[in-house]
mmCIF file of C-alpha atoms in Angstrom:
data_model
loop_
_atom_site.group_PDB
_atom_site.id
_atom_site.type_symbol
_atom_site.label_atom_id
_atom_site.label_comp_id
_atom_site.label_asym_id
_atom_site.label_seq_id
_atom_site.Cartn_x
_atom_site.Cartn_y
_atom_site.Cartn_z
ATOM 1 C CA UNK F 1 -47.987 -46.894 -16.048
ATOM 2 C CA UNK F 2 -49.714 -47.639 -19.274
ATOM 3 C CA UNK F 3 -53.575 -47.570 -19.137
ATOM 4 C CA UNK F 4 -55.901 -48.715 -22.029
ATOM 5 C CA UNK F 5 -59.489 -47.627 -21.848
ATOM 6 C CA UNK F 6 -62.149 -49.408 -24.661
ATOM 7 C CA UNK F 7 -65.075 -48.144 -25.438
ATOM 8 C CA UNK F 8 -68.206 -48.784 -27.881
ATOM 9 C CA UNK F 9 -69.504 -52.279 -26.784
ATOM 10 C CA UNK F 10 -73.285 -52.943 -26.643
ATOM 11 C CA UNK F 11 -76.130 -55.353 -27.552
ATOM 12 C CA UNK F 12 -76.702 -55.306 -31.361
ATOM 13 C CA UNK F 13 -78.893 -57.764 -33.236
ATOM 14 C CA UNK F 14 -77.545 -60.454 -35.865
ATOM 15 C CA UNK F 15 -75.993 -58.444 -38.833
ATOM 16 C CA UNK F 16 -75.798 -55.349 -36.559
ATOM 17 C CA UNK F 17 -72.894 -52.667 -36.574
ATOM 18 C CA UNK F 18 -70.236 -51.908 -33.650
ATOM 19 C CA UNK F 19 -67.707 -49.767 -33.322
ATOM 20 C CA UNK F 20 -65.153 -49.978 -30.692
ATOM 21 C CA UNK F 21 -62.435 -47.563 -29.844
ATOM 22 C CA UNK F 22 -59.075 -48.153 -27.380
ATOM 23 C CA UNK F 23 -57.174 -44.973 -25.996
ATOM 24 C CA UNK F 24 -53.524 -45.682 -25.178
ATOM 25 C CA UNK F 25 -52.391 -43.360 -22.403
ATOM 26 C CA UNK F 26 -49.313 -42.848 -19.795
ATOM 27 C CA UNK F 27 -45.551 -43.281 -20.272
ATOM 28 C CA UNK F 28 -45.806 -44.240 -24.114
ATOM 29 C CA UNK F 29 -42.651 -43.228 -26.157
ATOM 30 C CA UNK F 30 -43.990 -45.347 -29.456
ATOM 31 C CA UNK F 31 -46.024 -47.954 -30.239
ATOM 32 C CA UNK F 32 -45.181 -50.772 -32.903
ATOM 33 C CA UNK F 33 -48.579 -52.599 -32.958
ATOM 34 C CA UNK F 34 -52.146 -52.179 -31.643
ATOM 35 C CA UNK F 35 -54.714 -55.095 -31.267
ATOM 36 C CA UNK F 36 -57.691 -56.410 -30.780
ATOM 37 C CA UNK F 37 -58.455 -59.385 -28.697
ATOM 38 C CA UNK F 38 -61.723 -60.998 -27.803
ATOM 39 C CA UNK F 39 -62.955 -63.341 -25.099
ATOM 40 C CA UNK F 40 -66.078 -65.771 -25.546
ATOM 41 C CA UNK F 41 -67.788 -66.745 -22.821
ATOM 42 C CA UNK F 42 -66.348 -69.991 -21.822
ATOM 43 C CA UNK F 43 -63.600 -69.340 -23.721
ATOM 44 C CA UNK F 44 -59.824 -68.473 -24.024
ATOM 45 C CA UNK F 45 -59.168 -65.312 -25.446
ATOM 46 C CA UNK F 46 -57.934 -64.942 -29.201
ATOM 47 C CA UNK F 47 -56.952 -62.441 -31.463
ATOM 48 C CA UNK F 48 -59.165 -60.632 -33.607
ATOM 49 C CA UNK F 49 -57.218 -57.677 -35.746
ATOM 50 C CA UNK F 50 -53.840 -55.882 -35.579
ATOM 51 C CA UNK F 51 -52.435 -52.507 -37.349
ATOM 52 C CA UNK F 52 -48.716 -51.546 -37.422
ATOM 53 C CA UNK F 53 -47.470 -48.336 -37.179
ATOM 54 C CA UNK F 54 -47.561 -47.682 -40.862
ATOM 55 C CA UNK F 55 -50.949 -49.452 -41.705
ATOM 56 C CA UNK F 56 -50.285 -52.737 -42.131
ATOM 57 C CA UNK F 57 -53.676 -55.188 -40.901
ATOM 58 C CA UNK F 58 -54.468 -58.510 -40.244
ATOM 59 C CA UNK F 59 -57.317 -60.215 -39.311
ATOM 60 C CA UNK F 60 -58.738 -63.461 -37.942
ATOM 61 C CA UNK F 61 -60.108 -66.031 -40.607
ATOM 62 C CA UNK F 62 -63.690 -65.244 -38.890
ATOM 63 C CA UNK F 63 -63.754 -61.151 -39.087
ATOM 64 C CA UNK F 64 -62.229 -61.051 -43.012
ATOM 65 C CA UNK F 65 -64.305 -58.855 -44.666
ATOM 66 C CA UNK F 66 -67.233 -57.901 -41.739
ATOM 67 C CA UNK F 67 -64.047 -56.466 -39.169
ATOM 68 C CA UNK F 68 -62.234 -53.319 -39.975
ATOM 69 C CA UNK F 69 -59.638 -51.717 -38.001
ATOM 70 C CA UNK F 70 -58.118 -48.423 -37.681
ATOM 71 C CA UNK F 71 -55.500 -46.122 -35.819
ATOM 72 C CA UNK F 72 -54.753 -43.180 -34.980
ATOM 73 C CA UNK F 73 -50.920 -42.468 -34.416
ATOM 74 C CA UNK F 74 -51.104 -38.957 -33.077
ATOM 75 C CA UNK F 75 -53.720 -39.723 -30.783
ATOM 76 C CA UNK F 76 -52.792 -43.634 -29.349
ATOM 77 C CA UNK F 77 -56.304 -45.027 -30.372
ATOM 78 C CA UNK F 78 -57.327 -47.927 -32.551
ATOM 79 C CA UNK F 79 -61.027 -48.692 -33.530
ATOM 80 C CA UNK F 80 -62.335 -52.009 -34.974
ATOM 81 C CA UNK F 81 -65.365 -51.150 -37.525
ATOM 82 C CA UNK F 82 -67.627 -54.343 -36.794
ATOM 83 C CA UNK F 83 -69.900 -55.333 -39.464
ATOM 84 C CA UNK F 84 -72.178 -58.035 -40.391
ATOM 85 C CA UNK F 85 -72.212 -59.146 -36.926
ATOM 86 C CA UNK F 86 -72.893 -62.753 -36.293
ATOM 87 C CA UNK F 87 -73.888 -64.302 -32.417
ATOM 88 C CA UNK F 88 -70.593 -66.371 -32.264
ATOM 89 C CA UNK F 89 -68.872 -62.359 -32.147
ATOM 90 C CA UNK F 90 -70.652 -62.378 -28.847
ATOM 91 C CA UNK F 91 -66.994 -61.380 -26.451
ATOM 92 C CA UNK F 92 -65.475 -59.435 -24.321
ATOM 93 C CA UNK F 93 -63.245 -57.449 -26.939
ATOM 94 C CA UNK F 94 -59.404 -56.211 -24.972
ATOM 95 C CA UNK F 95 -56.976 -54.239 -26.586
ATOM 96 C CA UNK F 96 -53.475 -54.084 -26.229
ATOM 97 C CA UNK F 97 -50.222 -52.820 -27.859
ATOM 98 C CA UNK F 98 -46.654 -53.767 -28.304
ATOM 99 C CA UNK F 99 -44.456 -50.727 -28.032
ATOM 100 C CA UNK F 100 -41.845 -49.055 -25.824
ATOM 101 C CA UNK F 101 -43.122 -47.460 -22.245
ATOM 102 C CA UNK F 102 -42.362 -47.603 -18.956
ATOM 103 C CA UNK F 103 -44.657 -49.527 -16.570
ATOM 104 C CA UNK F 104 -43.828 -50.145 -12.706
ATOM 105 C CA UNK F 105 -40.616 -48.690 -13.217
ATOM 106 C CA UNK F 106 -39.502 -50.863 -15.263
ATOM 107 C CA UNK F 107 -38.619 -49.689 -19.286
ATOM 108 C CA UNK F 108 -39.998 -52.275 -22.007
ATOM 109 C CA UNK F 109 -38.855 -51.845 -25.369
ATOM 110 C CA UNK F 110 -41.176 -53.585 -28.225
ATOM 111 C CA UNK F 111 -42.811 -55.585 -25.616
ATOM 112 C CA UNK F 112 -46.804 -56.376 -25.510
ATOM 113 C CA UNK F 113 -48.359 -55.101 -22.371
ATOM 114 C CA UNK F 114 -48.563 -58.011 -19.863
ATOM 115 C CA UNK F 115 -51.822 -56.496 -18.683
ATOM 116 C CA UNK F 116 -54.940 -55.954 -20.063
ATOM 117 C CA UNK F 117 -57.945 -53.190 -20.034
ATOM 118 C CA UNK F 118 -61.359 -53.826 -18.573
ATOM 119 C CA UNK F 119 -62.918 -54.311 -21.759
ATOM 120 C CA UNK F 120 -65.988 -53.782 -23.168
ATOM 121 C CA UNK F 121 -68.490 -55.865 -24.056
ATOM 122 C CA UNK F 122 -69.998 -57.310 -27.433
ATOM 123 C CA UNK F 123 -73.055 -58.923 -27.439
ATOM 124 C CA UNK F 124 -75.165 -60.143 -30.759
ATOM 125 C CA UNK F 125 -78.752 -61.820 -30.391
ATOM 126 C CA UNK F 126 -79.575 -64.120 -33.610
#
């Protein structure tokens, strides 16, 4: 079984810093991609950031330039660097990964976990 643990949510006041941190742990043998989603209340959840194995980022319209976000290879974590924060960031922020690892006893190669974390939660006052 894969397990993803975030961390580094909080309440944070209109232009405000975050940081958030995911662990990736259990039957990993690589990992392509690692993500961030986030949920709004009220809201379906979307994607906020992604990093690649060898750096490559993208980022929703709404975080370019305020989000930044990070990995660590050796260790299975991502951050997301959250600057300039703004009351519409207000989420549940989820990550998740596309890699190969077995869950259930099953073997997924380059598949997205079908699962997510508990998440931690963002919240910005204006």
């Amino acid at each position: 079984q894969v397990h993803l643990v975030e961390s580094g949510g909080g309440l944070v006041q209109a232009g405000g810093s975050l940081r958030l941190s995911c662990a990736a742990s259990g039957s990993i043998f690589s990992i392509n991609a690692m993500e961030w989603y986030r949920q709004p209340p009220g809201k379906q959840r979307e994607l906020v950031a992604g990093i690649t194995s060898d750096g490559t980022t993208n980022y929703a319209d709404s975080v370019k330039g305020r989000f930044t976000i990070s990995r660590d290879n050796a260790k299975n974590t991502v951050d997301l660097q959250m600057n300039s924060l703004k009351p519409e960031d207000t989420a549940v922020y989820y990550c998740n990964m596309q890699g190969t690892y077995y869950s259930g006893g099953l073997y997924y190669r380059d598949q997205n976990l079908d699962y997510w974390g508990q998440g931690t939660q963002v919240t910005v006052s204006s």
